[in-house]
Amino acid sequence: MYTHQLLILLFIGYIVYTIDIKKKFFPVPVVLVAIGMGLSFIPYFEGFNISKDIIFNVFLPAILFTSAYQFPLKQLKKNAGIIITLSTLGMIATVFLLGLSIYLAGMMFTALSFTAAFLLAAILAPTDPVSVTTILKESSGAEQIADVVEGESMINDGTSIVFFTIFLTMFQTGGGFSIGKFISELLLVSIGGILLGVAIGWLMSKTIRYTKDKKYQVMLSVVGAYGAFYIGEAIGVSGVLATVAAGVFVSYEMSKEIKEDTLKKSLDGFWDIATPVLLAVLFLLIGIRGADYLAFSGWWFAIIVFVLSIIVRYIVIGIFVYGVPAWRHEFKNDFSTITLTAWSGIKGAMSVALLLWLEEAASGKDEILISLSFAIILLSLVIQSVGIYPLSKVLKNLQ
């Protein structure tokens, strides 16, 4: 990356955040991706791209930590059951149903192998709420749905990587699927990441007491956020879940033991600035990179898979909401709840990171699969983000 180009992207992000007064209808990420696609045609930005390592090592730790430590603990406790279920069992069901649907639909368009269909499903499975949660709360008052969507996205980022790595190995080697290996790896990576994150969060909450200077306390939060991710990846557990667990534990300690309100204000002051900066650059780069893969002949198939992804998510959420009596009685309007939660499952940063991972592993091969994935992710970002506000209003009026 070149610093002068990066500075221009930051300035563009500043302009979009400042003047986008219609972000209820056109959320900031959609605007940024569209601008990024436009920038891709300018020779000045040729070669200015994003890779899997940049997303994982630079963007994700900060975004995940901020989401985790700012997530309301009361809502996390209240919705823990459905959040964990959708992030684990829900992910398994989503990948299975979507992978099977993609394979069957692909027979009409292109010769996607069974493994490639499930690999694509694993890429599309993680969700990214970005600005959707704010829109949900402001437009329909659906605070609980927004909290469930945000909480689910924090955890399923970690579980989606396990799915992806298993199917990527199968895709590259032609090997079979082992239930035992899958479950053992999922448990090892997930539980290990959570335990590591709790340990780092505990260490941060104790160490942060040794200084009263808020600048150094903020510095420690940066070290903890990125340290949890890097250590987790280095020892073979989920760096994503380690970062999330560390953020949640720090939030818990701040609310229970650390009574200084100024500490949270200091952390918020830093991370509330850092996160929009990272998101602005990230979505601009996604637009720049994605434009290279959109000139392909599989758009009808991409549209069908996009629709299938929403239908499958609707079915999976419906099964759990209707199937568990406690959740069925908790939500007053099942149709509205399922529809909003399903529509809010937008594909974002994690899906792009997994896609770029596939691109690097494929070494230039399977461009159809890569182009198809990019097209579906962009369709999700644009259509679902733009549609969440009018959909929430319509459903609210129907109640």
PDB file of N, CA, C and O in Angstrom, residues 6 56 110 133 149 155 183 190 212 232 241 257 309 314 322 333 365 383 387 398:
ATOM      1  N   LEU A   6      -3.464   5.819   0.420  1.00  0.00           N
ATOM      2  CA  LEU A   6      -4.191   5.541   1.659  1.00  0.00           C
ATOM      3  C   LEU A   6      -4.767   6.821   2.245  1.00  0.00           C
ATOM      4  O   LEU A   6      -5.901   6.846   2.740  1.00  0.00           O
ATOM      5  N   PHE A  56      -7.053  -9.907   7.864  1.00  0.00           N
ATOM      6  CA  PHE A  56      -6.938 -10.647   9.114  1.00  0.00           C
ATOM      7  C   PHE A  56      -6.038  -9.932  10.124  1.00  0.00           C
ATOM      8  O   PHE A  56      -6.365  -9.847  11.314  1.00  0.00           O
ATOM      9  N   THR A 110     -23.154 -24.106 -14.363  1.00  0.00           N
ATOM     10  CA  THR A 110     -21.739 -24.427 -14.476  1.00  0.00           C
ATOM     11  C   THR A 110     -21.448 -25.700 -13.703  1.00  0.00           C
ATOM     12  O   THR A 110     -22.203 -26.089 -12.810  1.00  0.00           O
ATOM     13  N   THR A 133     -27.379  -2.909  12.318  1.00  0.00           N
ATOM     14  CA  THR A 133     -27.946  -2.926  13.668  1.00  0.00           C
ATOM     15  C   THR A 133     -28.465  -1.554  14.068  1.00  0.00           C
ATOM     16  O   THR A 133     -29.522  -1.435  14.693  1.00  0.00           O
ATOM     17  N   VAL A 149     -28.354 -10.280  15.966  1.00  0.00           N
ATOM     18  CA  VAL A 149     -27.590 -10.260  14.717  1.00  0.00           C
ATOM     19  C   VAL A 149     -26.136  -9.875  14.987  1.00  0.00           C
ATOM     20  O   VAL A 149     -25.200 -10.496  14.460  1.00  0.00           O
ATOM     21  N   ILE A 155     -19.440 -14.207  16.834  1.00  0.00           N
ATOM     22  CA  ILE A 155     -19.028 -15.583  17.083  1.00  0.00           C
ATOM     23  C   ILE A 155     -18.902 -16.383  15.794  1.00  0.00           C
ATOM     24  O   ILE A 155     -17.967 -17.178  15.623  1.00  0.00           O
ATOM     25  N   ILE A 183     -15.680 -32.164  14.093  1.00  0.00           N
ATOM     26  CA  ILE A 183     -16.135 -31.820  15.440  1.00  0.00           C
ATOM     27  C   ILE A 183     -14.952 -31.576  16.363  1.00  0.00           C
ATOM     28  O   ILE A 183     -14.938 -30.605  17.139  1.00  0.00           O
ATOM     29  N   SER A 190     -12.344 -23.559  18.775  1.00  0.00           N
ATOM     30  CA  SER A 190     -13.284 -22.639  19.414  1.00  0.00           C
ATOM     31  C   SER A 190     -13.038 -22.504  20.905  1.00  0.00           C
ATOM     32  O   SER A 190     -12.876 -21.388  21.423  1.00  0.00           O
ATOM     33  N   LYS A 212      -2.624   5.097  35.911  1.00  0.00           N
ATOM     34  CA  LYS A 212      -3.825   5.932  35.921  1.00  0.00           C
ATOM     35  C   LYS A 212      -3.928   6.780  34.665  1.00  0.00           C
ATOM     36  O   LYS A 212      -4.913   7.472  34.458  1.00  0.00           O
ATOM     37  N   GLY A 232      -3.522 -16.332  19.244  1.00  0.00           N
ATOM     38  CA  GLY A 232      -4.450 -17.403  18.909  1.00  0.00           C
ATOM     39  C   GLY A 232      -4.100 -18.061  17.591  1.00  0.00           C
ATOM     40  O   GLY A 232      -4.061 -19.299  17.479  1.00  0.00           O
ATOM     41  N   LEU A 241     -12.154 -15.685  17.868  1.00  0.00           N
ATOM     42  CA  LEU A 241     -12.862 -15.904  19.128  1.00  0.00           C
ATOM     43  C   LEU A 241     -12.032 -15.437  20.322  1.00  0.00           C
ATOM     44  O   LEU A 241     -12.589 -15.006  21.334  1.00  0.00           O
ATOM     45  N   GLU A 257     -15.751  -4.457  38.226  1.00  0.00           N
ATOM     46  CA  GLU A 257     -14.674  -4.182  39.161  1.00  0.00           C
ATOM     47  C   GLU A 257     -14.053  -2.807  38.972  1.00  0.00           C
ATOM     48  O   GLU A 257     -13.763  -2.113  39.922  1.00  0.00           O
ATOM     49  N   SER A 309     -29.258 -17.965  -0.506  1.00  0.00           N
ATOM     50  CA  SER A 309     -28.626 -17.703   0.789  1.00  0.00           C
ATOM     51  C   SER A 309     -29.605 -17.068   1.765  1.00  0.00           C
ATOM     52  O   SER A 309     -29.592 -17.372   2.969  1.00  0.00           O
ATOM     53  N   TYR A 314     -33.389 -17.874   6.252  1.00  0.00           N
ATOM     54  CA  TYR A 314     -34.760 -17.742   6.760  1.00  0.00           C
ATOM     55  C   TYR A 314     -35.246 -19.077   7.323  1.00  0.00           C
ATOM     56  O   TYR A 314     -35.838 -19.130   8.413  1.00  0.00           O
ATOM     57  N   TYR A 322     -39.065 -21.168  15.956  1.00  0.00           N
ATOM     58  CA  TYR A 322     -40.303 -21.926  16.168  1.00  0.00           C
ATOM     59  C   TYR A 322     -40.063 -23.212  16.958  1.00  0.00           C
ATOM     60  O   TYR A 322     -40.953 -23.709  17.648  1.00  0.00           O
ATOM     61  N   ASN A 333     -43.627 -11.259  17.492  1.00  0.00           N
ATOM     62  CA  ASN A 333     -44.063 -11.434  16.100  1.00  0.00           C
ATOM     63  C   ASN A 333     -43.043 -12.306  15.378  1.00  0.00           C
ATOM     64  O   ASN A 333     -42.002 -11.832  14.949  1.00  0.00           O
ATOM     65  N   LYS A 365      -6.205 -20.173 -10.238  1.00  0.00           N
ATOM     66  CA  LYS A 365      -7.169 -21.118 -10.798  1.00  0.00           C
ATOM     67  C   LYS A 365      -8.560 -20.833 -10.247  1.00  0.00           C
ATOM     68  O   LYS A 365      -8.736 -20.076  -9.311  1.00  0.00           O
ATOM     69  N   ILE A 383     -27.850  -4.881  -1.831  1.00  0.00           N
ATOM     70  CA  ILE A 383     -29.304  -5.110  -1.774  1.00  0.00           C
ATOM     71  C   ILE A 383     -29.798  -5.230  -0.339  1.00  0.00           C
ATOM     72  O   ILE A 383     -30.793  -4.606   0.046  1.00  0.00           O
ATOM     73  N   GLY A 387     -31.955  -2.439   1.544  1.00  0.00           N
ATOM     74  CA  GLY A 387     -33.326  -2.885   1.779  1.00  0.00           C
ATOM     75  C   GLY A 387     -33.740  -3.003   3.224  1.00  0.00           C
ATOM     76  O   GLY A 387     -34.939  -3.097   3.512  1.00  0.00           O
ATOM     77  N   LEU A 398     -47.060  -3.537   9.517  1.00  0.00           N
ATOM     78  CA  LEU A 398     -47.930  -4.710   9.442  1.00  0.00           C
ATOM     79  C   LEU A 398     -48.283  -5.282  10.823  1.00  0.00           C
ATOM     80  O   LEU A 398     -49.223  -6.059  10.949  1.00  0.00           O
TER      81      LEU A 398
END
